[in-house]
XYZ file of N, CA and C in Angstrom:
375
model
N -51.485 10.254 25.841
C -50.861 11.275 25.153
C -49.657 11.391 25.999
N -49.744 11.370 27.699
C -48.711 11.483 28.273
C -47.924 10.341 28.368
N -48.288 9.063 28.256
C -47.437 7.992 28.264
C -46.704 7.831 26.850
N -46.978 8.270 25.999
C -46.236 8.201 24.528
C -45.184 9.312 24.756
N -45.680 10.455 25.416
C -44.447 11.592 25.513
C -43.539 10.920 26.635
N -43.958 10.212 27.749
C -43.193 9.841 28.449
C -42.064 8.766 27.827
N -42.424 7.546 27.326
C -41.871 6.596 26.500
C -41.106 7.663 25.446
N -41.421 8.644 24.564
C -40.354 9.301 23.699
C -39.319 9.937 24.486
N -39.586 10.776 25.341
C -38.636 11.168 26.159
C -37.527 10.234 26.882
N -37.817 9.165 27.267
C -36.815 8.006 27.847
C -36.283 7.887 26.556
N -36.901 7.747 25.559
C -35.642 7.122 24.070
C -34.823 7.938 23.703
N -35.206 9.389 23.696
C -34.812 10.549 23.438
C -33.226 10.459 24.157
N -33.720 10.134 25.603
C -32.590 10.350 26.610
C -31.654 9.069 26.313
N -31.965 7.966 26.217
C -30.997 7.007 26.069
C -30.363 7.003 25.015
N -30.762 7.822 23.789
C -29.854 7.723 22.668
C -28.870 8.827 22.681
N -29.130 10.045 23.359
C -28.415 10.816 24.056
C -27.135 10.001 24.699
N -27.435 9.525 25.710
C -26.425 8.926 26.254
C -25.370 7.937 25.551
N -26.110 7.257 24.476
C -25.562 6.287 23.810
C -24.721 7.016 22.957
N -24.982 8.146 22.260
C -24.065 8.995 21.738
C -22.765 9.510 22.343
N -23.076 9.689 23.406
C -22.224 10.341 24.644
C -21.074 9.195 24.618
N -21.473 8.206 25.025
C -20.421 6.837 25.085
C -19.794 6.789 23.983
N -20.488 6.744 22.855
C -19.585 6.166 21.587
C -18.761 7.367 21.323
N -18.913 8.331 21.942
C -18.006 9.678 21.543
C -16.494 9.450 22.193
N -16.635 8.815 23.127
C -15.406 8.781 23.953
C -14.315 7.537 23.055
N -14.793 7.183 22.309
C -13.832 6.476 21.418
C -12.572 7.155 20.276
N -11.616 7.102 20.099
C -11.245 7.717 19.105
C -10.244 6.679 18.160
N -9.901 7.421 17.158
C -9.519 6.548 15.794
C -7.520 7.396 15.266
N -7.063 6.399 15.075
C -5.572 6.336 14.224
C -5.981 6.060 12.926
N -5.531 7.178 12.190
C -5.566 6.856 10.828
C -4.272 7.069 9.970
N -4.246 6.350 9.031
C -2.820 7.167 8.564
C -2.386 6.235 6.995
N -1.040 6.757 6.745
C -0.949 6.101 5.194
C 0.802 6.073 5.199
N 0.786 4.708 4.657
C 2.243 4.512 4.504
C 2.984 4.626 3.182
N 4.001 5.238 2.986
C 4.493 5.770 1.947
C 6.221 5.587 1.879
N 6.809 5.177 0.476
C 8.206 5.404 0.301
C 8.805 6.585 0.429
N 10.032 6.748 0.320
C 10.501 7.839 0.540
C 10.135 8.772 -0.682
N 9.891 8.162 -1.644
C 9.703 9.098 -3.078
C 8.035 9.447 -3.124
N 7.526 8.951 -2.203
C 5.997 9.219 -2.198
C 4.791 8.415 -2.599
N 5.378 7.462 -3.218
C 4.679 6.333 -3.548
C 3.964 5.268 -2.352
N 2.749 5.128 -2.218
C 1.789 4.595 -1.359
C 2.105 2.808 -1.210
N 2.419 2.623 -0.153
C 3.003 0.891 0.096
C 1.615 0.262 0.302
N 1.061 -0.763 -0.545
C 0.052 -1.801 -0.170
C 0.590 -3.251 0.351
N -0.156 -3.625 1.188
C -0.406 -5.144 1.926
C 0.957 -4.788 3.005
N 1.455 -3.451 3.369
C 2.248 -3.250 4.387
C 1.522 -4.009 5.953
N 2.601 -4.791 6.611
C 1.637 -5.059 8.020
C 1.714 -3.767 9.126
N 0.603 -3.544 9.700
C 0.825 -2.266 10.666
C 0.121 -2.825 11.886
N 1.144 -2.519 12.863
C 0.664 -3.090 14.564
C 0.572 -1.770 15.207
N -0.336 -1.920 16.107
C -0.421 -0.817 16.980
C -0.606 -1.307 18.421
N 0.063 -0.807 19.654
C 0.807 -1.348 20.722
C 0.395 0.225 21.477
N 0.055 -0.227 22.886
C -0.416 0.979 23.661
C 0.587 1.020 24.918
N 1.360 2.116 25.034
C 2.193 2.805 26.063
C 3.665 1.133 25.986
N 3.767 1.242 25.192
C 5.165 0.416 25.041
C 4.852 -1.128 25.305
N 3.742 -1.375 25.395
C 3.272 -2.943 26.291
C 2.795 -4.034 24.526
N 2.214 -4.919 25.104
C 1.699 -6.053 23.687
C 1.011 -5.434 22.726
N 1.234 -5.771 21.719
C 0.239 -5.767 20.045
C -1.079 -5.761 20.739
N -2.188 -4.717 20.355
C -3.400 -4.604 20.514
C -4.343 -4.614 19.242
N -3.461 -4.265 18.416
C -4.353 -4.786 17.054
C -3.300 -4.692 15.563
N -3.651 -5.233 14.953
C -3.007 -5.291 13.590
C -3.896 -5.045 12.268
N -3.154 -4.627 11.327
C -4.311 -4.557 9.960
C -3.031 -4.482 8.760
N -3.515 -4.654 7.656
C -2.712 -4.463 6.435
C -3.228 -2.960 5.604
N -2.234 -2.214 5.343
C -2.414 -1.445 4.149
C -3.283 -1.635 2.949
N -4.086 -0.699 2.426
C -4.841 -1.313 1.357
C -4.209 -0.448 0.128
N -4.370 -0.781 -0.989
C -4.045 -0.205 -2.326
C -3.101 1.480 -2.243
N -3.994 1.900 -1.670
C -3.568 3.572 -1.181
C -2.383 3.865 -0.323
N -2.303 2.613 0.486
C -1.340 2.770 1.745
C -1.815 3.180 3.216
N -3.426 3.601 2.918
C -4.265 3.661 3.843
C -4.402 2.509 5.018
N -4.271 2.919 6.337
C -4.768 2.104 7.495
C -5.746 2.698 8.618
N -6.211 2.256 9.585
C -7.009 2.714 10.726
C -6.829 1.797 11.367
N -7.014 1.984 12.563
C -7.624 1.530 14.268
C -8.621 2.422 14.767
N -9.572 1.884 14.991
C -10.511 2.397 15.500
C -10.980 1.795 16.975
N -12.052 2.542 17.411
C -12.516 2.116 19.035
C -11.003 2.304 19.895
N -10.448 3.190 20.131
C -9.096 3.801 20.870
C -9.599 4.100 22.016
N -8.959 3.992 23.251
C -9.232 4.976 24.262
C -9.004 6.211 24.003
N -9.372 7.556 23.913
C -8.053 8.827 23.878
C -7.182 9.101 25.187
N -7.769 8.588 26.041
C -6.984 8.734 27.728
C -7.820 9.899 28.408
N -6.754 10.182 29.439
C -7.203 11.171 30.410
C -6.032 12.190 30.651
N -6.510 13.378 31.383
C -5.481 14.250 31.640
C -3.983 13.484 32.568
N -4.549 12.196 33.489
C -3.779 11.734 34.455
C -3.084 10.630 33.677
N -3.924 9.990 32.530
C -3.226 8.863 31.601
C -3.407 9.252 30.299
N -2.243 9.818 29.307
C -2.629 10.369 28.149
C -2.796 9.046 27.364
N -3.502 8.858 26.294
C -3.654 7.968 25.317
C -2.751 7.911 24.458
N -1.617 7.209 24.979
C -0.319 7.170 24.092
C 0.067 5.659 23.311
N 0.131 5.838 22.058
C -0.004 4.434 21.033
C 1.425 4.152 20.184
N 1.595 3.516 19.967
C 2.763 3.028 18.950
C 2.281 2.505 17.828
N 2.395 2.764 16.806
C 2.088 2.368 15.250
C 3.220 2.083 14.701
N 4.063 0.874 14.288
C 5.012 0.005 13.644
C 3.960 -0.374 12.434
N 5.744 -0.453 11.276
C 4.979 -0.955 10.233
C 6.179 -1.987 9.608
N 5.871 -2.971 9.018
C 6.674 -3.883 8.624
C 6.131 -4.463 7.222
N 7.607 -4.491 6.320
C 7.217 -5.003 5.019
C 8.294 -5.511 4.490
N 7.894 -6.627 3.708
C 9.399 -7.566 3.273
C 10.285 -6.588 2.292
N 11.532 -6.351 2.269
C 12.313 -5.291 1.704
C 12.729 -4.049 2.204
N 11.785 -3.826 3.275
C 12.006 -2.304 3.911
C 12.464 -2.301 5.406
N 13.339 -1.379 5.677
C 13.325 -1.143 7.446
C 12.171 -1.135 7.963
N 11.891 -1.615 9.157
C 10.737 -1.361 10.178
C 10.847 0.045 10.320
N 9.573 0.389 10.685
C 9.443 1.831 11.093
C 8.198 1.716 12.193
N 8.162 2.958 12.852
C 7.456 3.238 13.899
C 7.126 4.473 14.239
N 6.286 5.035 14.961
C 5.832 6.525 15.426
C 5.032 6.312 16.431
N 5.421 7.118 17.552
C 4.271 7.202 18.469
C 3.234 8.243 18.303
N 1.826 8.040 18.616
C 0.797 8.746 18.413
C 0.173 8.912 20.134
N -0.006 10.433 20.227
C -0.750 10.560 21.270
C -2.100 11.270 21.145
N -3.461 11.035 21.944
C -4.319 11.845 21.727
C -3.705 13.113 22.781
N -4.980 14.193 22.452
C -5.014 15.299 23.069
C -5.695 15.027 24.737
N -4.599 15.430 25.533
C -5.077 14.736 27.043
C -5.939 16.043 27.805
N -5.935 16.749 27.135
C -7.004 18.287 27.289
C -8.307 18.102 26.692
N -8.850 16.979 26.168
C -9.989 16.737 26.022
C -11.019 16.253 26.725
N -11.291 17.325 27.761
C -12.073 17.141 28.852
C -13.498 16.650 28.630
N -13.949 16.983 27.390
C -15.271 16.490 26.953
C -15.451 14.874 26.574
N -14.199 14.606 26.353
C -13.881 13.381 25.802
C -14.679 13.048 24.312
N -14.499 13.792 23.889
C -15.142 13.882 22.253
C -14.526 13.018 21.537
N -14.700 12.512 20.524
C -13.727 11.644 19.521
C -12.686 12.053 18.965
N -11.348 11.468 18.636
C -10.364 12.181 18.435
C -10.130 11.488 17.088
N -9.740 12.099 16.354
C -8.918 11.414 15.047
C -7.287 11.955 14.729
N -6.685 10.799 15.132
C -5.156 11.384 14.757
C -4.256 10.865 13.797
N -4.337 11.520 12.798
C -3.485 11.440 10.847
C -2.061 11.251 11.426
N -1.670 9.990 10.706
C -0.410 9.503 10.665
C 0.272 9.159 9.445
N 1.298 9.950 8.857
C 1.991 9.411 8.022
C 3.586 8.498 7.892
N 3.676 7.631 7.668
C 5.030 6.728 7.938
C 5.585 6.416 6.687
N 6.788 6.983 6.978
C 7.602 6.651 5.713
C 8.502 5.461 5.939
N 8.559 4.260 5.181
C 9.558 2.928 5.257
C 10.472 3.402 4.089
N 11.876 3.097 4.510
C 12.881 2.996 3.527
C 13.058 1.462 2.960
N 13.592 1.327 1.942
C 14.269 0.204 1.687
C 15.219 -0.204 1.963
N 15.483 -1.550 2.474
C 16.525 -2.214 3.023
C 17.934 -1.947 1.951
N 19.040 -1.740 2.852
C 20.317 -1.576 1.869
C 21.144 -2.724 2.029
N 21.141 -3.090 1.466
C 22.244 -4.703 1.219
C 23.275 -4.246 1.610
N 23.830 -4.983 2.712
C 25.319 -4.987 3.260
C 26.352 -5.721 2.482
N 27.302 -5.298 1.755
C 28.014 -5.992 0.742
C 29.209 -6.628 1.156
């Protein structure tokens, strides 16, 4: 029985460490809308970190929703700051800066919700 208990304890400890490691990842989820509040589907949403190159890209669903997962939330010395930009034919590009809470000393998963409004392009006459 002691061998069984040791094996079970080791497995339980591994599961706790795995859960803690996965909890360090965070998520940005959002919705793209027009000024009238209508959701925008098939808009291209790009994710950049700290003003550098693109690290992710997705397309909004029929309800205008998008999500980026498995993101680093940052630390008190280096906050997790991302830029979410949206491009859609016939609309002006839009961008929003998203920052994770840098006071999250336990490094629990954070979810930041954003809503990005894109405006129709005005034809220059």
